[in-house]
Amino acid sequence: SEYQQQTRIPFASQDKVSVPASGPEMSEPQLPVAPVVMSKLSAKAPEFYPSGYNQNFNQSFADSSFEDRYDGYLTLAEYVQDFLNHLTEQPGCFDTEIEQFAETLNGWITADEALQEIVELIYQQATSVPNFSYMGARLCNYLSQHLTISPQSGNFRQLLLQRCRTEYENRDEATKGDETTQKQFHAFVLFLAELYLNLEIKGTKGQVMRAEILQEGLRELLNALFSNPVDSNLICAVKLLKLTGSVLEDAWKEKGKNDMDEMIQRIENVVLDANCSRDVKHMLLKLVELRASNWGRVHGTSSHTEATPENDPNYFMNEPTFYTSDGVPFTAADPDYQEKYQELLEREDLFPDYEENGTDLSGPGD
């Protein structure tokens, strides 16, 4: 660089050191003296920000003053979207920054439309950004308990459930739609599953409960997926049951219902009759085995045996989730797992951007 060139001793001067050959009055060698260089750097220069750094967001959250916390944002939507992107890139900051985020919203939201806009932004992030459904569900749970505004149109949780109901009512059409429609619907299904696991409802006696309406909704979503047994719908159903199967069955059993037995029977019928791929049928059979082992909560006596898909019904549940170059998650349960996995190995990029985006490859929901 120019600065290095200015401070380097010229090679020519290094050759001009004069040393007498001999004699009692031999003097010390005259070493060259590096020239004094005046730096062009200024102590008053502005701070350096790396590419992609959002100065507005970090300054607003670092400021302890409530009034200045959302300075630099023109609209509430910009502020919320920036926080959602921040959570996507750094999910570990949730616990340290969520309280301040909710407090800021309480000071900013004054109209029904603003609350509905927040619900829509969170819903879109949770159903369009890979691996954000779990974080989105946690965020929804916190805001449902800490946002103080409760307009006539409904509080945060009520508006959120209304938004989910819009997608829920189109379930039959969505399962028969084109690839894009089905993909969006499947993202909604898995987000609803995360909401069921994370959304806390207080009972009449103060006890913490899960939303029963979501429990019933997931059952009907499973019915819709099995009613159109193409590969993509069946894969979504398998992921849904791996995520919530044990919790759903426990809840149904408490009510004396045998809904899970009915689901397993539908799966067995699909394996026998449906025109789906062999790999998907294998996934379904493994899910039946997983349920037979009490969803992996009961282990066999041969604990020293290496787990394989043949001897461990919980095998696929224990596998990590990987991501393609497009950010699409996949696990060993996916039919084209070997092909995608080999592609990642060839790219020598098995865990892309793990440190940068904070993606938890084995977190809840895998």
Short mmCIF file of C-alpha atoms in Angstrom, two decimals:
data_model
loop_
_atom_site.label_atom_id
_atom_site.label_comp_id
_atom_site.label_asym_id
_atom_site.label_seq_id
_atom_site.Cartn_x
_atom_site.Cartn_y
_atom_site.Cartn_z
CA SER A 1 0.00 0.00 0.00
CA GLU A 2 0.99 3.67 -0.29
CA TYR A 3 1.44 3.90 3.48
CA GLN A 4 3.77 0.87 3.53
CA GLN A 5 5.80 2.24 0.63
CA GLN A 6 6.35 5.51 2.49
CA THR A 7 7.70 3.82 5.63
CA ARG A 8 9.85 1.15 3.94
CA ILE A 9 13.67 1.73 3.81
CA PRO A 10 14.69 1.94 0.13
CA PHE A 11 16.70 -1.04 -1.04
CA ALA A 12 19.35 1.32 -2.56
CA SER A 13 20.15 2.88 0.80
CA GLN A 14 20.72 -0.52 2.36
CA ASP A 15 23.68 -1.05 0.01
CA LYS A 16 25.43 2.18 1.01
CA VAL A 17 26.55 1.13 4.50
CA SER A 18 30.30 2.02 4.70
CA VAL A 19 32.54 -0.27 6.79
CA PRO A 20 36.38 0.25 6.81
CA ALA A 21 38.36 -2.90 6.02
CA SER A 22 40.64 -2.70 9.11
CA GLY A 23 42.51 -0.43 11.44
CA PRO A 24 42.61 0.65 15.07
CA GLU A 25 40.37 3.60 14.36
CA MET A 26 37.62 1.49 12.76
CA SER A 27 34.33 3.37 13.20
CA GLU A 28 30.89 2.00 13.81
CA PRO A 29 28.90 1.23 10.65
CA GLN A 30 26.69 4.10 9.56
CA LEU A 31 23.21 2.62 9.39
CA PRO A 32 20.64 4.39 7.26
CA VAL A 33 17.97 6.33 9.11
CA ALA A 34 14.38 5.83 8.01
CA PRO A 35 12.78 9.06 6.89
CA VAL A 36 10.18 10.61 9.13
CA VAL A 37 6.78 10.02 7.60
CA MET A 38 3.79 12.19 8.36
CA SER A 39 0.67 10.02 8.53
CA LYS A 40 -2.31 11.12 6.51
CA LEU A 41 -4.66 9.39 8.95
CA SER A 42 -6.84 11.62 11.10
CA ALA A 43 -7.94 11.03 14.67
CA LYS A 44 -11.18 12.76 13.76
CA ALA A 45 -11.99 10.43 10.88
CA PRO A 46 -15.53 8.90 10.95
CA GLU A 47 -15.97 5.35 12.22
CA PHE A 48 -15.52 2.52 9.73
CA TYR A 49 -18.57 0.33 9.10
CA PRO A 50 -18.19 -2.97 7.20
CA SER A 51 -20.33 -3.71 4.18
CA GLY A 52 -23.90 -4.64 5.13
CA TYR A 53 -23.68 -3.06 8.58
CA ASN A 54 -26.94 -1.31 9.49
CA GLN A 55 -25.90 1.75 11.45
CA ASN A 56 -29.45 2.91 12.14
CA PHE A 57 -30.49 -0.33 13.82
CA ASN A 58 -27.44 -0.77 16.03
CA GLN A 59 -27.35 2.88 17.08
CA SER A 60 -31.03 2.90 18.01
CA PHE A 61 -30.75 -0.24 20.11
CA ALA A 62 -27.47 0.77 21.74
CA ASP A 63 -28.97 4.07 22.92
CA SER A 64 -30.41 3.78 26.40
CA SER A 65 -32.81 6.67 25.84
CA PHE A 66 -36.32 5.47 25.04
CA GLU A 67 -37.16 8.59 23.04
CA ASP A 68 -34.15 8.13 20.76
CA ARG A 69 -34.49 4.38 20.36
CA TYR A 70 -36.19 4.56 16.98
CA ASP A 71 -34.40 7.64 15.63
CA GLY A 72 -33.42 7.21 12.00
CA TYR A 73 -36.50 5.17 11.04
CA LEU A 74 -39.14 6.83 8.92
CA THR A 75 -41.88 4.32 9.70
CA LEU A 76 -42.78 1.67 12.23
CA ALA A 77 -42.67 -0.95 9.46
CA GLU A 78 -39.01 -0.12 8.72
CA TYR A 79 -38.12 -0.47 12.39
CA VAL A 80 -39.89 -3.82 12.78
CA GLN A 81 -38.52 -5.25 9.53
CA ASP A 82 -35.00 -4.24 10.54
CA PHE A 83 -35.39 -6.04 13.85
CA LEU A 84 -36.72 -9.15 12.10
CA ASN A 85 -33.72 -9.17 9.76
CA HIS A 86 -31.46 -8.67 12.77
CA LEU A 87 -33.00 -11.70 14.50
CA THR A 88 -32.62 -13.74 11.34
CA GLU A 89 -28.91 -12.98 11.14
CA GLN A 90 -28.23 -13.09 14.90
CA PRO A 91 -30.85 -15.30 16.62
CA GLY A 92 -28.76 -15.34 19.80
CA CYS A 93 -29.68 -11.70 20.52
CA PHE A 94 -33.35 -12.57 21.11
CA ASP A 95 -33.16 -12.83 24.91
CA THR A 96 -31.11 -9.64 25.33
CA GLU A 97 -33.04 -7.36 22.97
CA ILE A 98 -36.64 -8.57 22.90
CA GLU A 99 -37.69 -6.64 26.01
CA GLN A 100 -36.42 -3.36 24.60
CA PHE A 101 -38.07 -4.11 21.25
CA ALA A 102 -41.48 -4.70 22.86
CA GLU A 103 -41.12 -1.55 24.97
CA THR A 104 -40.40 0.49 21.86
CA LEU A 105 -43.46 -0.93 20.10
CA ASN A 106 -45.62 -0.05 23.08
CA GLY A 107 -44.47 3.55 22.80
CA TRP A 108 -44.95 3.71 19.04
CA ILE A 109 -48.16 1.81 18.22
CA THR A 110 -51.21 4.01 18.48
CA ALA A 111 -53.56 2.64 15.82
CA ASP A 112 -55.22 -0.66 14.95
CA GLU A 113 -53.66 -0.63 11.50
CA ALA A 114 -50.15 -0.46 12.96
CA LEU A 115 -50.69 -3.60 15.03
CA GLN A 116 -52.08 -5.44 12.01
CA GLU A 117 -49.05 -4.35 10.00
CA ILE A 118 -46.70 -5.80 12.61
CA VAL A 119 -48.58 -9.12 12.56
CA GLU A 120 -48.28 -9.27 8.77
CA LEU A 121 -44.54 -8.47 8.79
CA ILE A 122 -43.81 -11.21 11.33
CA TYR A 123 -46.03 -13.70 9.51
CA GLN A 124 -44.28 -13.06 6.19
CA GLN A 125 -40.82 -13.38 7.76
CA ALA A 126 -41.76 -16.64 9.50
CA THR A 127 -43.18 -18.22 6.34
CA SER A 128 -40.71 -16.97 3.74
CA VAL A 129 -37.31 -17.01 5.43
CA PRO A 130 -35.81 -20.51 5.90
CA ASN A 131 -35.43 -21.59 9.51
CA PHE A 132 -37.19 -18.51 10.95
CA SER A 133 -40.46 -20.24 11.84
CA TYR A 134 -39.20 -21.22 15.32
CA MET A 135 -37.82 -17.75 16.07
CA GLY A 136 -40.98 -16.19 14.68
CA ALA A 137 -43.11 -18.31 17.00
CA ARG A 138 -41.01 -17.28 20.00
CA LEU A 139 -41.36 -13.64 18.99
CA CYS A 140 -45.14 -14.00 18.65
CA ASN A 141 -45.38 -15.58 22.07
CA TYR A 142 -43.45 -12.74 23.71
CA LEU A 143 -45.37 -9.96 21.97
CA SER A 144 -48.72 -11.59 22.74
CA GLN A 145 -47.86 -11.28 26.43
CA HIS A 146 -46.12 -7.89 26.49
CA LEU A 147 -47.79 -5.62 23.94
CA THR A 148 -50.19 -3.44 25.90
CA ILE A 149 -52.33 -2.11 23.03
CA SER A 150 -55.61 -3.98 22.67
CA PRO A 151 -57.79 -2.27 20.05
CA GLN A 152 -61.34 -3.20 19.15
CA SER A 153 -60.13 -5.24 16.20
CA GLY A 154 -58.26 -7.54 18.59
CA ASN A 155 -55.00 -7.78 20.51
CA PHE A 156 -51.77 -9.12 18.99
CA ARG A 157 -52.55 -12.80 19.53
CA GLN A 158 -56.09 -12.48 18.18
CA LEU A 159 -54.90 -10.69 15.05
CA LEU A 160 -52.17 -13.29 14.58
CA LEU A 161 -54.65 -16.17 14.77
CA GLN A 162 -56.97 -14.35 12.37
CA ARG A 163 -54.08 -14.03 9.89
CA CYS A 164 -53.33 -17.74 10.22
CA ARG A 165 -56.99 -18.58 9.75
CA THR A 166 -56.94 -16.94 6.32
CA GLU A 167 -54.35 -19.49 5.15
CA TYR A 168 -56.01 -22.31 7.05
CA GLU A 169 -59.33 -21.87 5.28
CA ASN A 170 -57.63 -22.28 1.90
CA ARG A 171 -55.99 -25.57 2.89
CA ASP A 172 -57.86 -27.81 0.44
CA GLU A 173 -57.10 -25.58 -2.54
CA ALA A 174 -53.50 -25.05 -1.46
CA THR A 175 -52.70 -28.77 -1.29
CA LYS A 176 -53.83 -29.09 -4.90
CA GLY A 177 -52.17 -25.91 -6.15
CA ASP A 178 -49.03 -25.41 -8.20
CA GLU A 179 -45.54 -25.84 -6.77
CA THR A 180 -45.27 -22.25 -5.52
CA THR A 181 -48.67 -22.38 -3.83
CA GLN A 182 -47.87 -25.66 -2.13
CA LYS A 183 -44.48 -24.40 -0.96
CA GLN A 184 -46.06 -21.34 0.65
CA PHE A 185 -48.73 -23.49 2.27
CA HIS A 186 -46.20 -25.94 3.67
CA ALA A 187 -44.23 -23.05 5.20
CA PHE A 188 -47.45 -21.89 6.87
CA VAL A 189 -48.13 -25.40 8.21
CA LEU A 190 -44.71 -25.65 9.86
CA PHE A 191 -45.02 -22.13 11.29
CA LEU A 192 -48.39 -23.04 12.79
CA ALA A 193 -46.76 -26.12 14.31
CA GLU A 194 -44.11 -23.92 15.93
CA LEU A 195 -46.84 -21.59 17.20
CA TYR A 196 -48.60 -24.55 18.79
CA LEU A 197 -45.42 -25.53 20.61
CA ASN A 198 -44.37 -22.00 21.67
CA LEU A 199 -47.50 -19.88 22.09
CA GLU A 200 -48.41 -19.84 25.79
CA ILE A 201 -52.03 -19.33 26.84
CA LYS A 202 -53.03 -18.71 30.45
CA GLY A 203 -55.91 -20.84 31.66
CA THR A 204 -58.73 -19.75 33.95
CA LYS A 205 -56.71 -20.87 36.97
CA GLY A 206 -53.53 -19.14 35.84
CA GLN A 207 -51.93 -22.29 34.45
CA VAL A 208 -49.90 -22.12 31.22
CA MET A 209 -51.54 -23.99 28.35
CA ARG A 210 -51.15 -24.46 24.62
CA ALA A 211 -53.72 -22.97 22.28
CA GLU A 212 -56.33 -25.65 21.79
CA ILE A 213 -57.56 -24.03 18.60
CA LEU A 214 -54.13 -24.66 17.06
CA GLN A 215 -54.28 -28.28 18.13
CA GLU A 216 -57.54 -28.77 16.24
CA GLY A 217 -56.18 -26.77 13.31
CA LEU A 218 -53.12 -29.00 12.96
CA ARG A 219 -55.33 -32.10 12.83
CA GLU A 220 -57.35 -30.63 9.95
CA LEU A 221 -54.16 -29.56 8.15
CA LEU A 222 -52.89 -33.13 8.39
CA ASN A 223 -56.17 -34.38 6.95
CA ALA A 224 -55.84 -31.95 4.06
CA LEU A 225 -52.26 -33.04 3.34
CA PHE A 226 -53.17 -36.74 3.39
CA SER A 227 -56.23 -36.10 1.22
CA ASN A 228 -53.94 -35.09 -1.65
CA PRO A 229 -51.05 -37.55 -1.15
CA VAL A 230 -48.43 -36.20 -3.54
CA ASP A 231 -44.82 -36.29 -2.45
CA SER A 232 -44.53 -32.66 -1.34
CA ASN A 233 -47.68 -32.81 0.80
CA LEU A 234 -46.62 -36.08 2.41
CA ILE A 235 -43.13 -34.77 3.20
CA CYS A 236 -44.73 -31.75 4.90
CA ALA A 237 -47.00 -34.05 6.91
CA VAL A 238 -44.01 -36.10 8.04
CA LYS A 239 -42.14 -32.98 9.16
CA LEU A 240 -45.22 -31.74 11.00
CA LEU A 241 -45.68 -35.01 12.88
CA LYS A 242 -41.99 -35.33 13.71
CA LEU A 243 -42.18 -31.84 15.20
CA THR A 244 -45.46 -32.08 17.10
CA GLY A 245 -46.51 -35.75 17.06
CA SER A 246 -45.66 -36.57 20.66
CA VAL A 247 -47.27 -33.37 22.00
CA LEU A 248 -50.40 -33.81 19.89
CA GLU A 249 -50.86 -37.42 20.91
CA ASP A 250 -50.45 -36.60 24.60
CA ALA A 251 -53.03 -33.82 24.30
CA TRP A 252 -55.49 -36.05 22.45
CA LYS A 253 -55.06 -38.87 24.94
CA GLU A 254 -55.84 -36.50 27.81
CA LYS A 255 -59.22 -35.93 26.17
CA GLY A 256 -59.74 -39.64 25.58
CA LYS A 257 -59.38 -39.26 21.82
CA ASN A 258 -57.64 -41.67 19.47
CA ASP A 259 -56.90 -39.12 16.74
CA MET A 260 -53.29 -40.25 16.40
CA ASP A 261 -54.40 -43.83 15.77
CA GLU A 262 -56.53 -42.48 12.95
CA MET A 263 -53.57 -40.54 11.54
CA ILE A 264 -51.37 -43.62 11.60
CA GLN A 265 -54.08 -45.60 9.84
CA ARG A 266 -54.23 -42.95 7.12
CA ILE A 267 -50.48 -43.14 6.71
CA GLU A 268 -50.62 -46.92 6.32
CA ASN A 269 -53.37 -46.54 3.70
CA VAL A 270 -51.24 -44.03 1.81
CA VAL A 271 -48.30 -46.44 1.81
CA LEU A 272 -50.53 -49.17 0.36
CA ASP A 273 -52.56 -47.18 -2.15
CA ALA A 274 -51.08 -43.78 -2.95
CA ASN A 275 -49.06 -43.18 -6.09
CA CYS A 276 -46.16 -41.51 -4.28
CA SER A 277 -42.46 -42.24 -4.63
CA ARG A 278 -40.79 -45.18 -2.97
CA ASP A 279 -38.59 -42.89 -0.86
CA VAL A 280 -41.61 -41.04 0.51
CA LYS A 281 -43.31 -44.32 1.37
CA HIS A 282 -40.14 -45.28 3.23
CA MET A 283 -40.34 -41.99 5.16
CA LEU A 284 -43.93 -42.72 6.12
CA LEU A 285 -43.08 -46.21 7.35
CA LYS A 286 -40.25 -44.81 9.45
CA LEU A 287 -42.68 -42.31 10.95
CA VAL A 288 -44.99 -45.18 11.89
CA GLU A 289 -42.03 -46.88 13.59
CA LEU A 290 -41.14 -43.65 15.36
CA ARG A 291 -44.61 -43.41 16.80
CA ALA A 292 -44.48 -47.07 17.83
CA SER A 293 -41.39 -46.23 19.90
CA ASN A 294 -43.39 -43.49 21.69
CA TRP A 295 -41.87 -40.84 19.43
CA GLY A 296 -38.34 -41.81 20.37
CA ARG A 297 -38.93 -41.37 24.09
CA VAL A 298 -38.49 -45.12 24.72
CA HIS A 299 -35.17 -46.61 23.73
CA GLY A 300 -34.24 -50.24 23.21
CA THR A 301 -31.87 -52.21 25.41
CA SER A 302 -29.13 -52.43 22.77
CA SER A 303 -27.77 -48.97 23.50
CA HIS A 304 -24.32 -49.81 22.13
CA THR A 305 -25.61 -50.69 18.68
CA GLU A 306 -24.86 -48.09 16.06
CA ALA A 307 -28.04 -46.30 15.00
CA THR A 308 -29.19 -46.92 11.43
CA PRO A 309 -32.45 -46.22 9.59
CA GLU A 310 -33.25 -49.92 9.93
CA ASN A 311 -32.81 -50.35 13.69
CA ASP A 312 -33.58 -46.87 15.07
CA PRO A 313 -37.04 -45.42 14.42
CA ASN A 314 -35.73 -42.09 15.71
CA TYR A 315 -32.86 -42.08 13.22
CA PHE A 316 -34.09 -39.31 10.94
CA MET A 317 -35.16 -37.14 13.87
CA ASN A 318 -31.59 -37.18 15.20
CA GLU A 319 -30.08 -36.18 11.86
CA PRO A 320 -28.99 -32.54 11.45
CA THR A 321 -30.60 -30.19 8.96
CA PHE A 322 -28.47 -28.95 6.06
CA TYR A 323 -29.10 -26.12 3.63
CA THR A 324 -28.68 -25.89 -0.13
CA SER A 325 -27.05 -22.92 -1.85
CA ASP A 326 -30.54 -21.39 -2.13
CA GLY A 327 -31.09 -21.60 1.64
CA VAL A 328 -33.59 -24.47 1.37
CA PRO A 329 -33.42 -26.81 4.41
CA PHE A 330 -33.30 -30.58 3.97
CA THR A 331 -32.69 -33.58 6.22
CA ALA A 332 -31.94 -37.25 5.80
CA ALA A 333 -35.69 -37.82 5.62
CA ASP A 334 -35.99 -36.01 2.29
CA PRO A 335 -36.14 -38.31 -0.75
CA ASP A 336 -33.33 -36.55 -2.62
CA TYR A 337 -31.13 -36.26 0.47
CA GLN A 338 -28.18 -38.20 -0.97
CA GLU A 339 -28.10 -36.09 -4.12
CA LYS A 340 -28.21 -32.78 -2.23
CA TYR A 341 -25.74 -34.00 0.38
CA GLN A 342 -23.25 -35.05 -2.31
CA GLU A 343 -23.63 -31.65 -3.96
CA LEU A 344 -22.71 -29.94 -0.69
CA LEU A 345 -19.68 -32.19 -0.24
CA GLU A 346 -18.46 -31.39 -3.74
CA ARG A 347 -18.76 -27.69 -2.96
CA GLU A 348 -16.85 -28.27 0.31
CA ASP A 349 -19.45 -26.06 1.95
CA LEU A 350 -21.34 -28.41 4.26
CA PHE A 351 -22.33 -25.68 6.73
CA PRO A 352 -22.57 -22.45 4.68
CA ASP A 353 -22.30 -19.17 6.57
CA TYR A 354 -22.88 -20.82 9.94
CA GLU A 355 -20.99 -18.18 11.87
CA GLU A 356 -22.42 -15.29 9.87
CA ASN A 357 -26.13 -16.02 9.92
CA GLY A 358 -26.28 -17.87 13.22
CA THR A 359 -28.28 -20.71 11.73
CA ASP A 360 -28.83 -23.41 14.30
CA LEU A 361 -28.44 -26.62 12.35
CA SER A 362 -29.84 -28.80 15.10
CA GLY A 363 -32.26 -26.44 16.81
CA PRO A 364 -35.93 -26.89 17.52
CA GLY A 365 -38.02 -27.67 14.55
CA ASP A 366 -35.43 -29.77 12.66
#
